[in-house]
Coordinates of C-alpha atoms and ligand atoms in Angstrom, one line a residue:
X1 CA -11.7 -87.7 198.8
X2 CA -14.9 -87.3 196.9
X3 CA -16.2 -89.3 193.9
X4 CA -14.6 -89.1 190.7
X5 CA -18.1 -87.8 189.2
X6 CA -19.1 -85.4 192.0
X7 CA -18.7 -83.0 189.7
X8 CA -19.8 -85.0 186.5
X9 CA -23.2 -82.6 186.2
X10 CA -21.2 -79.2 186.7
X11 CA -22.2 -77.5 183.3
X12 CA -25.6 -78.4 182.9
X13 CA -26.1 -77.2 187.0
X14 CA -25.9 -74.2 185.1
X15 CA -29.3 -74.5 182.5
X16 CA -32.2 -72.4 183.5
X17 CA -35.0 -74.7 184.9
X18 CA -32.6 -77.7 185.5
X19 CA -32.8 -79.7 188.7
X20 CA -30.1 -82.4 188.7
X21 CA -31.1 -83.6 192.1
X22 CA -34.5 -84.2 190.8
X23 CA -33.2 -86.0 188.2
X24 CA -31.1 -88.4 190.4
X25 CA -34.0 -89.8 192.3
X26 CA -36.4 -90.4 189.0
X27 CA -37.2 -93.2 187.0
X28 CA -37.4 -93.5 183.4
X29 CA -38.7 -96.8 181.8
X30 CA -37.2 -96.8 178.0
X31 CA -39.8 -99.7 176.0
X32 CA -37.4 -101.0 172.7
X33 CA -34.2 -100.5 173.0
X34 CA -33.3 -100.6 169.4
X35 CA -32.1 -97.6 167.5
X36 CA -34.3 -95.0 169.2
X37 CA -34.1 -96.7 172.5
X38 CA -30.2 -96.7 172.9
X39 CA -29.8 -93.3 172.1
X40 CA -32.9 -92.6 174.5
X41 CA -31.0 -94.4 177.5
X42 CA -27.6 -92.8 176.2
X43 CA -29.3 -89.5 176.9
X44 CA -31.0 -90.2 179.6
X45 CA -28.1 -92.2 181.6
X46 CA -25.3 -88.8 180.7
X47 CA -27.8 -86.2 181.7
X48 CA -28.0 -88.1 185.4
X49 CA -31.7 -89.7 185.1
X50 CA -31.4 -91.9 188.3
X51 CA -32.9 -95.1 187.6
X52 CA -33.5 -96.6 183.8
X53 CA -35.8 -99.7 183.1
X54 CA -35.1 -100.9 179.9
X55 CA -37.6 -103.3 178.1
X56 CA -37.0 -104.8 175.0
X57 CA -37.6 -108.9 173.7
X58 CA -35.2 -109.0 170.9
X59 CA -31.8 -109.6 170.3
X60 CA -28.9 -107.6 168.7
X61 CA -28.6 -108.5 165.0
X62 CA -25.5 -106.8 163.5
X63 CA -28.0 -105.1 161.1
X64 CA -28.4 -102.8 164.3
X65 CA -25.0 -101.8 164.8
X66 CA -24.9 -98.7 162.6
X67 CA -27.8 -97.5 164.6
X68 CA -26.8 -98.6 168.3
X69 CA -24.1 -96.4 170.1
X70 CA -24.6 -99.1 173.4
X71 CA -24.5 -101.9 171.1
X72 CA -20.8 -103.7 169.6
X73 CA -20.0 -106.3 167.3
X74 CA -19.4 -108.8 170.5
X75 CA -23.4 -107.9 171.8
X76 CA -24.7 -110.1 168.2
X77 CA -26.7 -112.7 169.9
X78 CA -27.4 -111.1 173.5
X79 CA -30.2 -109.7 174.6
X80 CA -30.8 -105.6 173.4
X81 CA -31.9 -104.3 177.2
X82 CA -28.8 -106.3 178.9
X83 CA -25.8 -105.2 176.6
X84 CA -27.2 -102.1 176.3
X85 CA -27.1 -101.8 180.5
X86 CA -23.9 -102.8 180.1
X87 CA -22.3 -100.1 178.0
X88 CA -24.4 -97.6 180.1
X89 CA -22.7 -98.7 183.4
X90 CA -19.8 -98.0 181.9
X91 CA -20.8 -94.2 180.5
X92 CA -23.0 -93.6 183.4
X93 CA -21.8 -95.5 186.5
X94 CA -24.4 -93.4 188.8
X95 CA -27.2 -94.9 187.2
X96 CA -29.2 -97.5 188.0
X97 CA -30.0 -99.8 185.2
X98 CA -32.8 -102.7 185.0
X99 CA -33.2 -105.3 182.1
X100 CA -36.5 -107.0 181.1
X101 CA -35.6 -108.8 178.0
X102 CA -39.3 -109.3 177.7
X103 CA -42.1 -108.3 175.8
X104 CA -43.7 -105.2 177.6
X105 CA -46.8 -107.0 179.3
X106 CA -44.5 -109.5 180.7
X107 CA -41.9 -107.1 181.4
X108 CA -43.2 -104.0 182.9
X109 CA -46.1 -103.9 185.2
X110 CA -48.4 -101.3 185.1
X111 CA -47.3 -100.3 188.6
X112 CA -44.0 -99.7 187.6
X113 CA -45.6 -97.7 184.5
X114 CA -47.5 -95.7 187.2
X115 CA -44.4 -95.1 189.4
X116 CA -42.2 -93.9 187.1
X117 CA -41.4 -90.2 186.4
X118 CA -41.7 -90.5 182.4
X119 CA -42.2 -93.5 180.1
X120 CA -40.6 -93.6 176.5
X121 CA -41.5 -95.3 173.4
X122 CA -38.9 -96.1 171.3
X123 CA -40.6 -98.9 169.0
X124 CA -41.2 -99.0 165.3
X125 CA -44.7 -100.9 165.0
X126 CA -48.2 -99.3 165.2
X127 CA -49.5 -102.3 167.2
X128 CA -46.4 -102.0 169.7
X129 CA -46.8 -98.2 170.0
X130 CA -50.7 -98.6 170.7
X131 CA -49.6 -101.2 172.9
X132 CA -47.7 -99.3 175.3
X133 CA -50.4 -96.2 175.0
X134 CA -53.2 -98.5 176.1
X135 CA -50.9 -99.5 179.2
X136 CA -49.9 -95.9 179.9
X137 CA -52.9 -94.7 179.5
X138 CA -54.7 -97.6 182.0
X139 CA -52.4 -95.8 185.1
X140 CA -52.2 -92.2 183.2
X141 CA -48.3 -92.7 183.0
X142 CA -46.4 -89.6 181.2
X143 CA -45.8 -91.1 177.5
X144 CA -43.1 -89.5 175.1
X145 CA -43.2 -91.3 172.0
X146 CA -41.5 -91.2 168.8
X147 CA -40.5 -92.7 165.6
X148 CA -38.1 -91.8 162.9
X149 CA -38.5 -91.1 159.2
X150 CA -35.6 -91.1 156.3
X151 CA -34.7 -87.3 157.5
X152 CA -36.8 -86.7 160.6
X153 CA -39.5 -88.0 162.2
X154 CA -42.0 -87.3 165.0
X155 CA -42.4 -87.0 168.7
X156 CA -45.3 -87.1 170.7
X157 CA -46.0 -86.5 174.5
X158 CA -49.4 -87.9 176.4
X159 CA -49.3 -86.9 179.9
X160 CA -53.3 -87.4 180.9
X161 CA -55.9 -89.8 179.3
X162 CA -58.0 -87.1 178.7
X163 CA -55.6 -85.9 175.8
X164 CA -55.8 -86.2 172.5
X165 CA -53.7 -89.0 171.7
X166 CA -51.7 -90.9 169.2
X167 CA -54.9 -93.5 168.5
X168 CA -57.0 -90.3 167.8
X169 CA -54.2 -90.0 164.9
X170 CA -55.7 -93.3 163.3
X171 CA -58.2 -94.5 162.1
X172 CA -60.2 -97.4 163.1
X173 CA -58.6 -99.6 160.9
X174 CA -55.0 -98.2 161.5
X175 CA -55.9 -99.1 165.5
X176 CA -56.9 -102.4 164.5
X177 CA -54.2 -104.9 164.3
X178 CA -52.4 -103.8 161.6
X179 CA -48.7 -104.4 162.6
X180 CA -46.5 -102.3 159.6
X181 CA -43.8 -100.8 160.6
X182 CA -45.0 -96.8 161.0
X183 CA -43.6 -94.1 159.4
X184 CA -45.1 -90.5 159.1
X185 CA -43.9 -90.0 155.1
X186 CA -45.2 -93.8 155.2
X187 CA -42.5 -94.9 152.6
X188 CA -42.4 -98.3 151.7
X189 CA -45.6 -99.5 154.4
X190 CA -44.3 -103.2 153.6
X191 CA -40.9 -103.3 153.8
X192 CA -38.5 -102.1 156.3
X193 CA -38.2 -98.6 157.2
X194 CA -34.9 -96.5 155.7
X195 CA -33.4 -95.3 158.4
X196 CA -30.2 -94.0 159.9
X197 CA -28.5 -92.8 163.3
X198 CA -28.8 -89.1 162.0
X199 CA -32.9 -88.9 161.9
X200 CA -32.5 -91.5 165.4
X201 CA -30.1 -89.3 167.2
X202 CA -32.4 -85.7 166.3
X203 CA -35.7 -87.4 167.1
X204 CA -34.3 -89.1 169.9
X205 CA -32.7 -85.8 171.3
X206 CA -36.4 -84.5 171.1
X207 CA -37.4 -87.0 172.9
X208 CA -35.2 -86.7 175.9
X209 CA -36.0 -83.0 176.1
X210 CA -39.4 -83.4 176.3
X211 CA -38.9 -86.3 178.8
X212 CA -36.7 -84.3 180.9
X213 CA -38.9 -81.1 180.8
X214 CA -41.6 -83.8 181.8
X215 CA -39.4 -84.9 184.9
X216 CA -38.4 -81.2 186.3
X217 CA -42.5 -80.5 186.0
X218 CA -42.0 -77.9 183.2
X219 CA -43.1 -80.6 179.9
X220 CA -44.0 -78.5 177.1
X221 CA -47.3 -77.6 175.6
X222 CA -47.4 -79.0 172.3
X223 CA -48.3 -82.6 172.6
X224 CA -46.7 -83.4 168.1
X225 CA -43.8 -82.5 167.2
X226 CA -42.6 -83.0 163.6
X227 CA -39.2 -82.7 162.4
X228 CA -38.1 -82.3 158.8
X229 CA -34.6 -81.9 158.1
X230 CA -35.0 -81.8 154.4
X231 CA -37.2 -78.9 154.5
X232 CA -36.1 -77.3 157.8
X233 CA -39.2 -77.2 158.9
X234 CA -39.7 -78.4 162.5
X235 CA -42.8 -77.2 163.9
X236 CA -45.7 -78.7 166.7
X237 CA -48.7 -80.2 165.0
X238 CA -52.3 -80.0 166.7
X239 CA -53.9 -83.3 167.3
X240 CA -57.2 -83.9 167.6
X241 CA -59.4 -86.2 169.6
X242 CA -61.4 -88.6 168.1
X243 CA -64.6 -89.6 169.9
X244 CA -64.1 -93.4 168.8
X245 CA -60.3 -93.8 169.8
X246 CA -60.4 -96.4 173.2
X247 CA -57.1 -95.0 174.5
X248 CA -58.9 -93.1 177.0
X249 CA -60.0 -94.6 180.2
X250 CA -57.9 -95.6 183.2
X251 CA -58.8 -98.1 185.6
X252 CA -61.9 -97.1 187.5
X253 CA -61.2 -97.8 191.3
X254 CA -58.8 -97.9 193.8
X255 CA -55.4 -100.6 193.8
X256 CA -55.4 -103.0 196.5
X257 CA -51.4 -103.5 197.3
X258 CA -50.7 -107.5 197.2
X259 CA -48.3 -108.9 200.1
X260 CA -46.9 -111.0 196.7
X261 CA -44.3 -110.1 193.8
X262 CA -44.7 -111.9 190.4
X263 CA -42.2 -114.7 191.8
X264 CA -45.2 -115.9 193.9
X265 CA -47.2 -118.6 192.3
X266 CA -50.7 -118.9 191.4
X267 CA -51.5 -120.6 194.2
X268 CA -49.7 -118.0 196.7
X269 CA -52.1 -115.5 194.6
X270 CA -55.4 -117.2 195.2
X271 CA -55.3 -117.5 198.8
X272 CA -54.2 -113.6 199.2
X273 CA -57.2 -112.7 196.9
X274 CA -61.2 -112.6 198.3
X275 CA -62.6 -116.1 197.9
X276 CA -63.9 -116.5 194.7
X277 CA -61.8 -113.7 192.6
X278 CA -60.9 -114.2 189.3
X279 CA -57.6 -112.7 188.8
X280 CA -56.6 -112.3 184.6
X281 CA -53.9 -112.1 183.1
X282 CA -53.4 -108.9 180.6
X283 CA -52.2 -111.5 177.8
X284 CA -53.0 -115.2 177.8
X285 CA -51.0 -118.0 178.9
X286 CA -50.6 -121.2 177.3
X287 CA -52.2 -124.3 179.2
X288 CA -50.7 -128.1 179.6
X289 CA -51.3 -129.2 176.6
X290 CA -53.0 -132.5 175.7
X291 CA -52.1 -135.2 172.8
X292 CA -55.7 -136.2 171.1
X293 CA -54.2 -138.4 169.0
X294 CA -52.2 -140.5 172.1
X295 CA -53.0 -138.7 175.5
X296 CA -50.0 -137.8 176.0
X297 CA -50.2 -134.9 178.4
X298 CA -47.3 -131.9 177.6
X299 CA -46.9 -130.2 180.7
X300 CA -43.7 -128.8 179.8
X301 CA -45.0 -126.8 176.6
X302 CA -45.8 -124.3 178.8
X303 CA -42.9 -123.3 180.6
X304 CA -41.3 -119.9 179.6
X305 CA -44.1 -118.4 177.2
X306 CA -42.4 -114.9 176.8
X307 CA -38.7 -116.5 175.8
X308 CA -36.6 -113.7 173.8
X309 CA -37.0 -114.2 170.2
X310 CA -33.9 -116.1 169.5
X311 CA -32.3 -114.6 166.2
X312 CA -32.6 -116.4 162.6
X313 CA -34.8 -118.3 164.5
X314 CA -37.8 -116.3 163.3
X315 CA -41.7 -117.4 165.1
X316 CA -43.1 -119.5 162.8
X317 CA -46.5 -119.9 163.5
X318 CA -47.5 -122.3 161.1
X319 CA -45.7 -125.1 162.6
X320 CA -46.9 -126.4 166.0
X321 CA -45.1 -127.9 168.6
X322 CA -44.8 -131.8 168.2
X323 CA -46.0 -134.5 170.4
X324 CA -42.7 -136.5 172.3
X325 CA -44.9 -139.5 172.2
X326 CA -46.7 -139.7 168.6
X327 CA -44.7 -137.0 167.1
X328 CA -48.1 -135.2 165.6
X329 CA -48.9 -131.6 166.4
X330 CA -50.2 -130.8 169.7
X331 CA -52.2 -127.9 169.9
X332 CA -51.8 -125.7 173.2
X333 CA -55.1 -124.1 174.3
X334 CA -54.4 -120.5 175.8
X335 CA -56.3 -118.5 178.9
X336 CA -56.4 -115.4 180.6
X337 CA -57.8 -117.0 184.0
X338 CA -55.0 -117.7 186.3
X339 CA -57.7 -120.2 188.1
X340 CA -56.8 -122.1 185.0
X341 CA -53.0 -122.1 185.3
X342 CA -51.2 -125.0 187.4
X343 CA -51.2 -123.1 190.7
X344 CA -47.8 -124.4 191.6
X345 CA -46.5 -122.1 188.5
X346 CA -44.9 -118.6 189.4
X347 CA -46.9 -115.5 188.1
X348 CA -43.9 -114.7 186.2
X349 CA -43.2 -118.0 184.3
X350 CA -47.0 -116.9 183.2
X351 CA -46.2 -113.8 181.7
X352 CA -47.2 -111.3 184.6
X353 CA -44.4 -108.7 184.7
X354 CA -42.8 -107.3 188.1
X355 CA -45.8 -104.7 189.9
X356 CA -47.7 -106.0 187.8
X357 CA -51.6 -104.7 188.6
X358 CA -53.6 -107.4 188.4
X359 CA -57.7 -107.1 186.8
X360 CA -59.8 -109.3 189.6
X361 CA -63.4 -110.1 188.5
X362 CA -65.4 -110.5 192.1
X363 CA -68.9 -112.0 193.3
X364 CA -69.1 -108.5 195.3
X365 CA -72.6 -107.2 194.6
X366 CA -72.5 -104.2 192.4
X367 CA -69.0 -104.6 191.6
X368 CA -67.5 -106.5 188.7
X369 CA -63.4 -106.0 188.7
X370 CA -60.8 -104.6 191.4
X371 CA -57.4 -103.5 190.7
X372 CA -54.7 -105.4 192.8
X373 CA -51.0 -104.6 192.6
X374 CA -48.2 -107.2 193.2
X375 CA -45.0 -105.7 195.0
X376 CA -42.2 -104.2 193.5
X377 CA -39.0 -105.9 193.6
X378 CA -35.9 -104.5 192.1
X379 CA -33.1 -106.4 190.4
X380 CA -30.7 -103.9 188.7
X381 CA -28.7 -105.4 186.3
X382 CA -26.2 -102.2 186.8
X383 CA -26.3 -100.2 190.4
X384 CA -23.6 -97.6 191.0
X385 CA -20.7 -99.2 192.8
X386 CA -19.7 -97.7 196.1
X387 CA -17.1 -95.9 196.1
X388 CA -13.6 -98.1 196.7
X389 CA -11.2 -97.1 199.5
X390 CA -7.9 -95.4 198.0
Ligands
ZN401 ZN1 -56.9 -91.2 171.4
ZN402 ZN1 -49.2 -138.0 170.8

């Protein structure tokens, strides 16, 4: 007897320039899973994309619900990338679904970026898009990109370093750390954006059909799109490169595979590295910290750095952890250096994200900094189930 969804993809066989086995063996890696991003994976998941990594750190707040197809009133509370992998193993039990309910440095390695067949950015800050573009662009991943405005919005696709790019698209102060939420009609640049699951569902339909003309090898030529449904006019938009934008250069030298994942610890690390490397992190860590008013030594402040914002329980920065011993504020000094971390602490309790590719400063003569790349491991939160005997 064959599978119930053997023939699940029979109409869109039929589209000129589609290749449904193609799609089957890709991988998509969908960063925010919020509005955009769960119509992304929706698309993605029903038109057969093989395997999805979604990455997102927050939680579902019912303010999301109006917005989120994968999302229900039960999700409030959870994680956005799990419940969202949840619904989609219901919609799409084919497809392969992993969760990193983690910031994107600590959630998806740059090898994973480099492996997979089209990455998607489905956030609503500047700083997170140029985030993700500055780690796309490091391993010259294929980046679709968009955000929404009241009654459209734009996409853009980046599939070389070379390109023109969305940083280009700023200035120097935009690309500084200016973290408003971005909007092309830029209404309202200090409150939250008006939106609604009409301009999310057209820009995000854009988006998967650039992504999937991306996978099949066919990905259009415009690299802008904008979309305005008030006007009707929906039309590509020429970017331009600007000479000062740093979105442009990829690592410069060959990746050395690691016999580790990021569940080895520091230690494991530093004896599979030349003697004398300095592997870095690509965000800093925070170190034991250190009571100066009693001594008190606070080893367990740094477990967990890259926790899930937990909701109504916003950061607040202004209010440092407290001492157990004193009860005054101990201040937690941060590094890059992994040399610095306690080497019995896993790579991944430090922030490194699965395939992860690691910067290595070296003593090698004429040589400053090697690329090396930790293993892949795969833990699917969803894989399809084989099928049962009848
Ligand atoms: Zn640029
Ligand atoms: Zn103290």
């Amino acid at each position: 007897m064959s599978s119930p969804s053997a023939d699940r993809y029979a109409r869109q066989r039929l589209i000129p320039d589609w290749d449904q086995e193609r799609l089957a063996t890709s991988t998509a890696v969908v960063v925010g899973v919020g509005a955009l991003g769960n119509e992304v994976a929706k698309n993605l998941a029903l038109a057969g994309v093989g395997r999805l990594i979604l990455c997102d750190p927050d939680t579902v707040a019912a303010s999301n619900l109006s917005r989120t197809v994968l999302l229900g009133p039960d999700d409030v509370g959870r994680p956005k990338a799990t419940a969202a992998a949840g619904a989609l193993s219901r919609i799409a039990p084919d497809v392969t679904v992993e969760t990193r309910p983690a910031e994107l440095v600590a959630g998806v390695g740059l090898g994973e970026l480099s492996d997979a067949g089209v990455v998607l950015g489905c956030l609503d800050s500047r700083r997170a898009r140029l985030r993700l573009l500055g780690r796309a662009t490091l391993v010259g991943a294929a980046l679709v990109d968009g955000g929404t405005h009241p009654w459209g919005g734009e996409v853009r696709l980046r599939l070389d370093p070379a390109e023109a790019c969305y940083g280009c698209s700023l200035t120097a102060h935009q690309r500084g750390e200016s973290d408003l939420p971005w909007s092309c009609a830029e209404i309202r640049p200090d409150g939250p954006q008006p939106a609604s699951i009409v301009s999310t569902s057209i820009v995000a339909g854009w988006i998967t059909l650039v992504a999937l003309r991306v996978l099949f090898g066919s990905p259009p030529r415009y690299r802008l799109l904008r979309i305005d449904g008030a006007t009707g006019d929906t039309a590509p938009v020429t970017l331009t490169r600007d000479a000062d934008c740093p979105h442009h250069r990829p690592l410069d030298g060959p990746v050395h595979p690691l016999p580790l994942d990021h569940h080895a610890t520091v230690g494991d690390l530093l004896e599979a590295l030349p003697a004398g490397a300095e592997p870095l992190a690509w965000a800093a860590f925070p170190l034991p910290g250190r009571c100066h008013h009693c001594g008190e030594n606070h080893a367990h402040l740094t477990a967990q750095p890259h926790q899930p914002a937990q909701p109504h329980q916003p950061a607040q920065p202004g209010q440092p952890p407290r001492c157990r011993r004193c009860g005054r504020a101990v201040r937690l000094r941060r590094s890059e250096r992994l040399r610095d971390a306690d080497p019995a602490l896993r790579l991944h309790d430090l922030g490194i994200a699965p395939g992860e590719i690691l910067t290595v400063q070296t003593t090698t003569e004429g040589e400053r900094f090697q690329w090396h790349r930790l293993r892949t491991v795969t833990h699917p939160e969803h894989r399809p189930t084989a099928p049962t005997s009848v």
